[in-house]
Short mmCIF file of C-alpha atoms in Angstrom, two decimals:
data_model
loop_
_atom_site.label_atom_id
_atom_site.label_comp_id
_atom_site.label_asym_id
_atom_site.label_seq_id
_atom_site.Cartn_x
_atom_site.Cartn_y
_atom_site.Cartn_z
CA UNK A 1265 0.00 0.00 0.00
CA UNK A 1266 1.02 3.14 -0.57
CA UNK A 1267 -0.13 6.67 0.52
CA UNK A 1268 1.35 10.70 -0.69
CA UNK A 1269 -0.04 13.75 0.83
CA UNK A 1270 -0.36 16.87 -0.30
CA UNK A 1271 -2.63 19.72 -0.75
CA UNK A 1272 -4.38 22.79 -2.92
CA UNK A 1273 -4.48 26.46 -2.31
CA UNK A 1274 -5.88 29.29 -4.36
CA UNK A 1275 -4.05 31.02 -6.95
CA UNK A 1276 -1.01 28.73 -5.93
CA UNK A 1277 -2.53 25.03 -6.79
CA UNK A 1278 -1.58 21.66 -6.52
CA UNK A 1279 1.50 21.06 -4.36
CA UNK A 1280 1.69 17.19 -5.65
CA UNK A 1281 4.20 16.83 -8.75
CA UNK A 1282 3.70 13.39 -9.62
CA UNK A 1283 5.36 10.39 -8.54
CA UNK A 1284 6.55 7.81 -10.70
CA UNK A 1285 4.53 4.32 -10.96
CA UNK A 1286 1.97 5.46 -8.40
CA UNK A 1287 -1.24 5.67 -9.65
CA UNK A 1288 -3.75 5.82 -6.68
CA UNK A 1289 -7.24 4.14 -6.15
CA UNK A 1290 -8.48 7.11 -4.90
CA UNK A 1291 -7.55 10.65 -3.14
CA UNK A 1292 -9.32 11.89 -0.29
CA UNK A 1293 -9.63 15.74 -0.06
CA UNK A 1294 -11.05 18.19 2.83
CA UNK A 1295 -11.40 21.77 3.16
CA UNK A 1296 -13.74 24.64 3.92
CA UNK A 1297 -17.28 25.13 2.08
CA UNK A 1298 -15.49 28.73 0.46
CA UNK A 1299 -12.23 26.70 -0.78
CA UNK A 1300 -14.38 23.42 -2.18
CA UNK A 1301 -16.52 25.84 -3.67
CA UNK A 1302 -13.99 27.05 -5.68
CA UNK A 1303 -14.39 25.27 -9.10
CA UNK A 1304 -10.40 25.40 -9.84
CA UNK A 1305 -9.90 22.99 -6.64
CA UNK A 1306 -12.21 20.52 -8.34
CA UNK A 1307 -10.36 20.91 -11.80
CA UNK A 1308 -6.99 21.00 -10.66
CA UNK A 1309 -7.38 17.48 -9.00
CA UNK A 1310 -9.30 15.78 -12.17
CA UNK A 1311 -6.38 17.25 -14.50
CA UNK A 1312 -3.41 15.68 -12.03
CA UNK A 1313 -5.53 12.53 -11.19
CA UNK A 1314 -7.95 11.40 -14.64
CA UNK A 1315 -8.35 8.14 -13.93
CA UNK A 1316 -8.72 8.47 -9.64
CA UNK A 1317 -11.83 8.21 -7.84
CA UNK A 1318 -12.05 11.67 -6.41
CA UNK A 1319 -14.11 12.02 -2.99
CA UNK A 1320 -14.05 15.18 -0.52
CA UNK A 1321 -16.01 17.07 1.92
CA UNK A 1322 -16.34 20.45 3.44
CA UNK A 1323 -15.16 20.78 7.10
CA UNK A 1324 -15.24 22.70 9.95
CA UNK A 1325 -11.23 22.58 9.60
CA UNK A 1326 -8.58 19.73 8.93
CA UNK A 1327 -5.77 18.53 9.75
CA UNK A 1328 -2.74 16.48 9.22
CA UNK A 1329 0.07 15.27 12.12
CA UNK A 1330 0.77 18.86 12.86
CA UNK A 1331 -1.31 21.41 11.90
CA UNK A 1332 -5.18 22.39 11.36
CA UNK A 1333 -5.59 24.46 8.12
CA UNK A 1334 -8.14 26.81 7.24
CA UNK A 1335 -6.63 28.32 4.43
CA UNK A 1336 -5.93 25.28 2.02
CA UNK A 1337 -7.29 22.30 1.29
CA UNK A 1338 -5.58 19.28 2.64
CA UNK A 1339 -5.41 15.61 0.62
CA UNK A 1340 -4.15 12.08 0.29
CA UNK A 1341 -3.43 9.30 -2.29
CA UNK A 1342 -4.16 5.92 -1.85
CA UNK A 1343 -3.16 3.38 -3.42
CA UNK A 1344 -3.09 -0.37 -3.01
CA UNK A 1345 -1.17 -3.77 -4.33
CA UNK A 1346 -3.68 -6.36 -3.68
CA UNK A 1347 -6.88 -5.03 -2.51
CA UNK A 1348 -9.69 -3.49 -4.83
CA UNK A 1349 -11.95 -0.39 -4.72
CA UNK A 1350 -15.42 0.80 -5.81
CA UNK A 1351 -17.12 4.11 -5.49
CA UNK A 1352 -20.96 4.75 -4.77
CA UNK A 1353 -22.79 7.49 -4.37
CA UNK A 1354 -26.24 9.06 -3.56
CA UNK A 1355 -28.42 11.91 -3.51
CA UNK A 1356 -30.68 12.81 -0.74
CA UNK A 1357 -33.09 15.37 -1.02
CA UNK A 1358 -34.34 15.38 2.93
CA UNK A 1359 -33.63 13.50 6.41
CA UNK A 1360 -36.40 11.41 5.51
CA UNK A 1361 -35.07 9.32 3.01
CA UNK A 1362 -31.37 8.74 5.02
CA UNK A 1363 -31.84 5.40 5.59
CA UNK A 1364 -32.90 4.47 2.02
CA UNK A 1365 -29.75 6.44 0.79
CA UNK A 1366 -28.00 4.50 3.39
CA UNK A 1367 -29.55 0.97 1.56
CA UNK A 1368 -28.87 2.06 -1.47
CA UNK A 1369 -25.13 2.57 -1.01
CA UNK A 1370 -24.75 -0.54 0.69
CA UNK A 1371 -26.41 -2.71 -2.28
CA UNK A 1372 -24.37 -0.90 -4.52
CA UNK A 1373 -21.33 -2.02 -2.83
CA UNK A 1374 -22.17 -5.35 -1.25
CA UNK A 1375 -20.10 -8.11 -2.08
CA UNK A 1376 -18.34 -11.42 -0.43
CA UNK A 1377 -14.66 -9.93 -0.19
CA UNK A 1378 -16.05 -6.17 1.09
CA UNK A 1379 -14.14 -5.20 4.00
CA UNK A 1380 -14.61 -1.84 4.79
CA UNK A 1381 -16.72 1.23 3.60
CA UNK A 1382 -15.36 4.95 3.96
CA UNK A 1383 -18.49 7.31 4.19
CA UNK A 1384 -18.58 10.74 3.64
CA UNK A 1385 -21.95 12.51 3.82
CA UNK A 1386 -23.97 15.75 3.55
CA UNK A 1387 -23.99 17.17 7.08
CA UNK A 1388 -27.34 19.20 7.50
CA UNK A 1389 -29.96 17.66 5.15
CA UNK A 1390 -28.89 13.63 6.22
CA UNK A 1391 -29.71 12.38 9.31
CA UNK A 1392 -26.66 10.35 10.02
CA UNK A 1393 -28.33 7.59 12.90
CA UNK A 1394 -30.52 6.32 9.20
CA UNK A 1395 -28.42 6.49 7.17
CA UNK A 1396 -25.59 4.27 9.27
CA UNK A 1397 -28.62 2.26 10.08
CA UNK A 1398 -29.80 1.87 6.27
CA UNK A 1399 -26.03 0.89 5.73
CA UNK A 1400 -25.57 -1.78 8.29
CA UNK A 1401 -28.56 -3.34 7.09
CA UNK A 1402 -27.52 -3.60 3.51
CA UNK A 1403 -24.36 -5.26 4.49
CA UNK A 1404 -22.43 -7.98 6.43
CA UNK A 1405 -22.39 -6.89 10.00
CA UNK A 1406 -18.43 -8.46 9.56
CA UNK A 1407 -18.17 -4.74 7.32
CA UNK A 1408 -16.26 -1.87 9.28
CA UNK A 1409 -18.50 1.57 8.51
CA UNK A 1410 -16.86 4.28 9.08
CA UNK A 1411 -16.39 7.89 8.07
CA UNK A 1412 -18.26 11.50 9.09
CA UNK A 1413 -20.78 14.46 8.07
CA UNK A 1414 -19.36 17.30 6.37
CA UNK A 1415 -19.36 20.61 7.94
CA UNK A 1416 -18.82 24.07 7.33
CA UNK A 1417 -17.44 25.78 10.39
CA UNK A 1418 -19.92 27.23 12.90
CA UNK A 1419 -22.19 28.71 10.28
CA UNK A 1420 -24.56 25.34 9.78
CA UNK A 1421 -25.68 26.58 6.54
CA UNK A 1422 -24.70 24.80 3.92
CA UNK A 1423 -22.50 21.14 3.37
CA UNK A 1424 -20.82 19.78 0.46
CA UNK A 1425 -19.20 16.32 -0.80
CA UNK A 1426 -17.97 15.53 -3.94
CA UNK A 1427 -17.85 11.93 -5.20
CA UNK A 1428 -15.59 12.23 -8.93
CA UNK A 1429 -17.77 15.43 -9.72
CA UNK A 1430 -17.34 19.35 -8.17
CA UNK A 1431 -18.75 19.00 -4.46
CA UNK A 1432 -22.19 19.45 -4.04
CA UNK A 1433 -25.36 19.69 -1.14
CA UNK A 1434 -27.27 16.55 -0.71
CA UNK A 1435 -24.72 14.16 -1.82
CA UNK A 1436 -23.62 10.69 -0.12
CA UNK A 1437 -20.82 8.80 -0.93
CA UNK A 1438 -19.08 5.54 0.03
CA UNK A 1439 -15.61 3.85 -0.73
CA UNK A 1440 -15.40 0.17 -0.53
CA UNK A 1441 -12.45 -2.05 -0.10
CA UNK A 1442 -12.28 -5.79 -0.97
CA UNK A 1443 -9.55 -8.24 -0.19
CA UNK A 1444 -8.08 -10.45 1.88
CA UNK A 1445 -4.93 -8.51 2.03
CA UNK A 1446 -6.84 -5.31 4.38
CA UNK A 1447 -6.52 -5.05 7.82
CA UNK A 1448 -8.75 -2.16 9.18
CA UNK A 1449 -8.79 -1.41 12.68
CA UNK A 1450 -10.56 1.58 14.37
CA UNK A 1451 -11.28 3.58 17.57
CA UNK A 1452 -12.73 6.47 19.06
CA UNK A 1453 -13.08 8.24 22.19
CA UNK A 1454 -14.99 11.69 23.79
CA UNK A 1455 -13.35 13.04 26.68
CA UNK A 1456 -16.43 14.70 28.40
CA UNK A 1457 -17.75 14.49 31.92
CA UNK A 1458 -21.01 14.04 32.80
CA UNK A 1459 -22.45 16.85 35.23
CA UNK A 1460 -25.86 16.69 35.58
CA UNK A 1461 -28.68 13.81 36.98
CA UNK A 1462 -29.36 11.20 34.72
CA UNK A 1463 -32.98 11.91 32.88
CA UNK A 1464 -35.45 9.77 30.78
CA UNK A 1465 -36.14 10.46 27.11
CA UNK A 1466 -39.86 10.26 27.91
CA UNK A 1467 -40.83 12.18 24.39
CA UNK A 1468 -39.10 12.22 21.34
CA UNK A 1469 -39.27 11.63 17.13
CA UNK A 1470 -36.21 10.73 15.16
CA UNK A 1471 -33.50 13.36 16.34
CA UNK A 1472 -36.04 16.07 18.03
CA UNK A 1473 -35.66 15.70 21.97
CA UNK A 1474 -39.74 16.94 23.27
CA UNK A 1475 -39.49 15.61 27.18
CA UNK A 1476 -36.93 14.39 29.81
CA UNK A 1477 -38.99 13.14 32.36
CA UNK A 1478 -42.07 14.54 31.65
CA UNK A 1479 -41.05 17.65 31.03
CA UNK A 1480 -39.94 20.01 28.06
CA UNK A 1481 -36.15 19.01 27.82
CA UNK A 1482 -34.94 22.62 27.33
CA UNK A 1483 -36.84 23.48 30.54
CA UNK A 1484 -34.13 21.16 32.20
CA UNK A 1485 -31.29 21.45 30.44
CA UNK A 1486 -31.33 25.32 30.87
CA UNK A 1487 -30.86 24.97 34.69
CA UNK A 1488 -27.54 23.75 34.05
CA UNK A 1489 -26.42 26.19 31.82
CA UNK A 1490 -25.09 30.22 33.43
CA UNK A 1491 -26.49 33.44 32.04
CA UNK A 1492 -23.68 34.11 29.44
CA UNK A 1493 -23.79 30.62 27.94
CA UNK A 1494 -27.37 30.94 27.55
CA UNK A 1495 -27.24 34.21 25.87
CA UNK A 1496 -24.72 32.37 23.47
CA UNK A 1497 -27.34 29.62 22.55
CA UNK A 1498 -27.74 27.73 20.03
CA UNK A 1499 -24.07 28.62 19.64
CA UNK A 1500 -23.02 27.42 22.98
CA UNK A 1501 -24.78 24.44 22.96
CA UNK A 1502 -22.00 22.62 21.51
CA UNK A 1503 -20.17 22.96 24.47
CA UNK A 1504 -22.52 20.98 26.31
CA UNK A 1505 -23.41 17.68 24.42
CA UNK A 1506 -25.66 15.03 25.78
CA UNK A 1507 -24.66 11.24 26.79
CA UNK A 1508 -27.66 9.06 25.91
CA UNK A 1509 -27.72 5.27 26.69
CA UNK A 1510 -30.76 2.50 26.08
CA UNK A 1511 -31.74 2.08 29.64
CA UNK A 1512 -30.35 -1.53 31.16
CA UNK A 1513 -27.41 -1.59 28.87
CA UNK A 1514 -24.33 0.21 30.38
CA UNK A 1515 -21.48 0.62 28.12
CA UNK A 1516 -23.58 1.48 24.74
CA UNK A 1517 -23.57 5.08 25.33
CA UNK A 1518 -22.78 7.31 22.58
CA UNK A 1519 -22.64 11.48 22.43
CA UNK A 1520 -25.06 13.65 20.39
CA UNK A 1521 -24.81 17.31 19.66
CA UNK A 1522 -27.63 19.69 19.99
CA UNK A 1523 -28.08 21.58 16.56
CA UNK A 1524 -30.62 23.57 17.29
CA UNK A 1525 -33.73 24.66 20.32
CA UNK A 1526 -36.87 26.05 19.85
CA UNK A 1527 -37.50 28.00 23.22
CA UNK A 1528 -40.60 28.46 23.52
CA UNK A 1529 -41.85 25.24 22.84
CA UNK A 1530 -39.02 24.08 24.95
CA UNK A 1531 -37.75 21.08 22.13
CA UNK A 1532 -34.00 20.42 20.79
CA UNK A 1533 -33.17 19.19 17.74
CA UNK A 1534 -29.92 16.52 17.84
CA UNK A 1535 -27.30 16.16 15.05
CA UNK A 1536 -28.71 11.99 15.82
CA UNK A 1537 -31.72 10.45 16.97
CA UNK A 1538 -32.75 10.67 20.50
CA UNK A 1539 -34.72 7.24 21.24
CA UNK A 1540 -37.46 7.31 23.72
CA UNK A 1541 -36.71 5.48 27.01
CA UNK A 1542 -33.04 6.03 26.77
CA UNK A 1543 -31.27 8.03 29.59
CA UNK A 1544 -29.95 11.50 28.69
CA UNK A 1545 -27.14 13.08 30.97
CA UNK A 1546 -25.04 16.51 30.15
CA UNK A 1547 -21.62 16.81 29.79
CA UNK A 1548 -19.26 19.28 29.67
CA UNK A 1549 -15.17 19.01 28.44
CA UNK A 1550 -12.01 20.86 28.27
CA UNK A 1551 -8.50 20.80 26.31
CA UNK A 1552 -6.50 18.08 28.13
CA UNK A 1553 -9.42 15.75 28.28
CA UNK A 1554 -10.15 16.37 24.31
CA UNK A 1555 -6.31 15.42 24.29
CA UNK A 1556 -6.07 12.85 26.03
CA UNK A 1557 -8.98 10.66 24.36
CA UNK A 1558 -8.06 11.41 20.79
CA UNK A 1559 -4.81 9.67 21.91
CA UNK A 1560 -6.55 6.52 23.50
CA UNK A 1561 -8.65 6.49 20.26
CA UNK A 1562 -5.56 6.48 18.10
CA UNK A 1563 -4.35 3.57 20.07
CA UNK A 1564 -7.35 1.62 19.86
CA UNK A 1565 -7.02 1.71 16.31
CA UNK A 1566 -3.33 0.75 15.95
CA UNK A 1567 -3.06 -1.31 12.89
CA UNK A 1568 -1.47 -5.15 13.62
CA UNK A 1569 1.52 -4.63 11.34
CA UNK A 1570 3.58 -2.21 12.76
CA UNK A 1571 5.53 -1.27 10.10
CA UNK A 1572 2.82 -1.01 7.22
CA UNK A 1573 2.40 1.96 5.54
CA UNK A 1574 -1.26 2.94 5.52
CA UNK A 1575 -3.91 5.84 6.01
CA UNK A 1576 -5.38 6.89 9.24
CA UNK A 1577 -8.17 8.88 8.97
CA UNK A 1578 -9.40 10.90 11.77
CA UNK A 1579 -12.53 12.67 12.14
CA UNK A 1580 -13.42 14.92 15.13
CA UNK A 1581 -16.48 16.88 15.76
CA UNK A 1582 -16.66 20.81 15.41
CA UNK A 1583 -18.07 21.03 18.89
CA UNK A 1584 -14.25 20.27 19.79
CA UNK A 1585 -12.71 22.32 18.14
CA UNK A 1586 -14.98 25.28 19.25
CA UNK A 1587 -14.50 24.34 23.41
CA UNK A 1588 -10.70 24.22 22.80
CA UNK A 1589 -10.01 27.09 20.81
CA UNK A 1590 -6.36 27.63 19.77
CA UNK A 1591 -5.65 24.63 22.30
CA UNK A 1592 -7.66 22.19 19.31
CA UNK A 1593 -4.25 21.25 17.80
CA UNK A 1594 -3.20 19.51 21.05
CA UNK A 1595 -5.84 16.98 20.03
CA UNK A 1596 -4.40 16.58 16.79
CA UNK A 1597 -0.71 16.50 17.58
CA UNK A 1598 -1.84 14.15 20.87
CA UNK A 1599 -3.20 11.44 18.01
CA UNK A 1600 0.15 11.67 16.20
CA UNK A 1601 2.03 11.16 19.16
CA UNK A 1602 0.17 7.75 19.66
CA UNK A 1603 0.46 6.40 16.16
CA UNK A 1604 3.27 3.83 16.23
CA UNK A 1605 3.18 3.08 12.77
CA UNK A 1606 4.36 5.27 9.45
CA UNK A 1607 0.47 5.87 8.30
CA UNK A 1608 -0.51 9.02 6.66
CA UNK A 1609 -2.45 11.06 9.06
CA UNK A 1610 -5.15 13.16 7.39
CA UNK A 1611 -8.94 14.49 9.12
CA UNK A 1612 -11.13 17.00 9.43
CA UNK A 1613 -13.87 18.25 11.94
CA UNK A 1614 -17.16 17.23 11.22
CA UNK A 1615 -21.05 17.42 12.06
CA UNK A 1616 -21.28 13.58 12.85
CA UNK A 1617 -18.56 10.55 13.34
CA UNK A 1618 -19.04 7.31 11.95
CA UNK A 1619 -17.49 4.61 13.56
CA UNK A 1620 -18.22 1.00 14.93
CA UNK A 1621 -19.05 1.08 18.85
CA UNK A 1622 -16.80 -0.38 21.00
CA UNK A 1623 -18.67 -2.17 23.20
CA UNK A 1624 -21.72 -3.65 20.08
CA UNK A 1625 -18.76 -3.20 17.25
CA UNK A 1626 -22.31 -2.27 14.90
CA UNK A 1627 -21.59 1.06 12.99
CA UNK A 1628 -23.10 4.21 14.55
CA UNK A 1629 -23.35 7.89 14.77
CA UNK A 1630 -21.54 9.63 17.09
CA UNK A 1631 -20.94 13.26 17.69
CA UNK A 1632 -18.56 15.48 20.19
CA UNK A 1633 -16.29 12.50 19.39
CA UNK A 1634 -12.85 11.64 17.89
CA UNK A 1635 -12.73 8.71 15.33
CA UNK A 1636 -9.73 7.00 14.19
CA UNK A 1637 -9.98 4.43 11.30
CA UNK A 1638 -6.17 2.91 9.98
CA UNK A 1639 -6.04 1.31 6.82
CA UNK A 1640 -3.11 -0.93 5.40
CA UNK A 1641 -2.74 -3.98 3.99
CA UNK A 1642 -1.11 -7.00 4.79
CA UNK A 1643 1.96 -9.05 3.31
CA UNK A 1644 2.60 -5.39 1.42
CA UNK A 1645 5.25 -5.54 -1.22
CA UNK A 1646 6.46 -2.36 -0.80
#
């Protein structure tokens, strides 16, 4: 296997000048909705690569081992000896038809020797809990899902991905690698402490929160919250996610991120579904912690052959990098620190992170989180 990075910037271009007998399966590429808008990115990367499946997203900012760049987009070639790859994409038109976008991807792609699928997804008009779920069902559960929602930034306005066309709203697209050869191994981690009681989703539809315990969840989650981050909402509320767990079953929690609240009816909208009867707690985080588990992720997804060259692809939630500031590269540098193997490091912060669960190991959405998926293959040549 074998993996170049490199990256675009306006009126400068390309910095990759061509390497000779590498032809990647594919090139991964992240930046900002105003740079991916740009149609000369697009171009520049279809001239250099004509035969390469091209997929990107916007961001709310990525990142390689040592840096998280606003001002260019970042990107990576893959390429592999043995193993194969398909593309597959989608268009969704509204949340309500995720999980038959999800489906559809996953027939597309379903086959005996698929190990893996890299998705990459609208972040606003998708929910992400269907569409993982319309995935996993279309597949072998034996299939590692992983991947994220695009962003763009704190503005929540508009998303893009780009799957071998100019990036684009509504769009859905998944990579899937076959072979024996592949070992994928993943992780991911949150770093937030819970600080409030434990309530019960009592009411709720899809990823719109109604009642905990009874009562109009802003109504409760408010009391937690001081006068100047209130004044800050909806803003703020990213600083203060929500742990939900299916009641019985300790260890299946996962994080979801509050989008948006409609105050006088006292209902939050979730960047993932809220299911009724599950327990909701808040949580609240700072730097070191955010540090600390994107390193423990990092290491849950060491690959088995330490000296493989490979991808790791990392994808942490803009809720992180808004709580830590100027302090968000520690995260970033942190993961670096714990990869012990020579893997090209490339990510981005997202709306949603899709990853297997570490206690189920089913595919699901996750948010305030950092995901680590490491790709490389086995008995390499090279």
């Amino acid at each position: 296997m074998r993996t170049r990075q490199f990256d675009w910037k306006p009126g400068i271009g390309l910095s990759w000048h061509g390497e000779a007998g590498f032809e990647p399966d594919f090139v991964l590429y992240f930046g900002s909705r105003a740079l991916l808008s740009d149609p000369a990115c697009y171009d520049s990367l279809r001239q250099t690569f004509p035969h390469t499946a091209l997929v990107g997203c916007s961001t709310g900012g990525q990142f390689d081992q040592t840096q998280i760049c606003d001002d260019r987009v970042l990107a990576v070639a893959v390429g592999f000896h043995e193993s194969r790859v398909r593309l597959a994409s989608v268009e969704v038109r509204s949340p309500s038809h995720s999980a038959e976008a999800g489906a559809a991807l996953g027939r597309q792609l379903a086959a005996l020797d698929l190990r893996a699928m890299l998705v990459f997804s609208d972040g606003l008009s998708v929910n992400g809990t269907a569409l993982v779920a319309g995935l996993q069902d279309a597949v072998s559960p034996m299939v590692t899902i992983s991947g994220g929602l695009a962003g763009d930034g704190a503005a929540f306005e508009r998303t893009l991905v780009g799957a071998n066309a100019p990036p684009a709203s509504g769009c859905v697209v998944a990579i899937g690698l076959y072979g024996d050869h592949l070992s994928i191994q993943t992780g991911h981690a949150g770093g937030w402490t819970p600080f409030s009681p434990r309530r019960v989703i009592t009411r709720s539809q899809g990823n719109l929160l109604q009642e905990l315990d009874g009562r109009p969840a802003f109504e409760l989650y408010r009391r937690y919250l001081d006068e100047e981050d209130l004044r800050a909402l909806p803003g703020s509320a990213l600083l203060f996610p929500l742990r939900i767990e299916p009641q019985g079953q300790t260890g299946q929690d996962v994080v979801r991120t509050i989008l948006s609240i409609d105050q006088a009816s006292g209902e939050m909208i979730f960047a993932g579904d809220m299911p009724q009867g599950w327990s909701a707690q808040l949580m609240r985080g700072n730097s070191a912690r955010m540090a600390q588990s994107a390193a423990g992720a990092m290491r849950q997804a060491q690959p088995r052959a330490s000296e493989a060259e490979g991808l790791a692809l990392l994808v942490s939630c803009i809720g992180r990098r808004l709580l830590t500031g100027q302090c968000a590269v520690n995260e970033v540098e942190a993961a670096a620190e714990a990869m012990a193997v020579r893997h090209a490091l490339i990510g981005f912060y997202s709306y949603g992170e899709i990853s297997p669960h570490a206690q189920s190991g089913f595919a699901q959405l996750h948010n305030q989180t950092m995901t680590v998926v490491t790709v490389s293959e086995t008995n390499d040549e090279a």
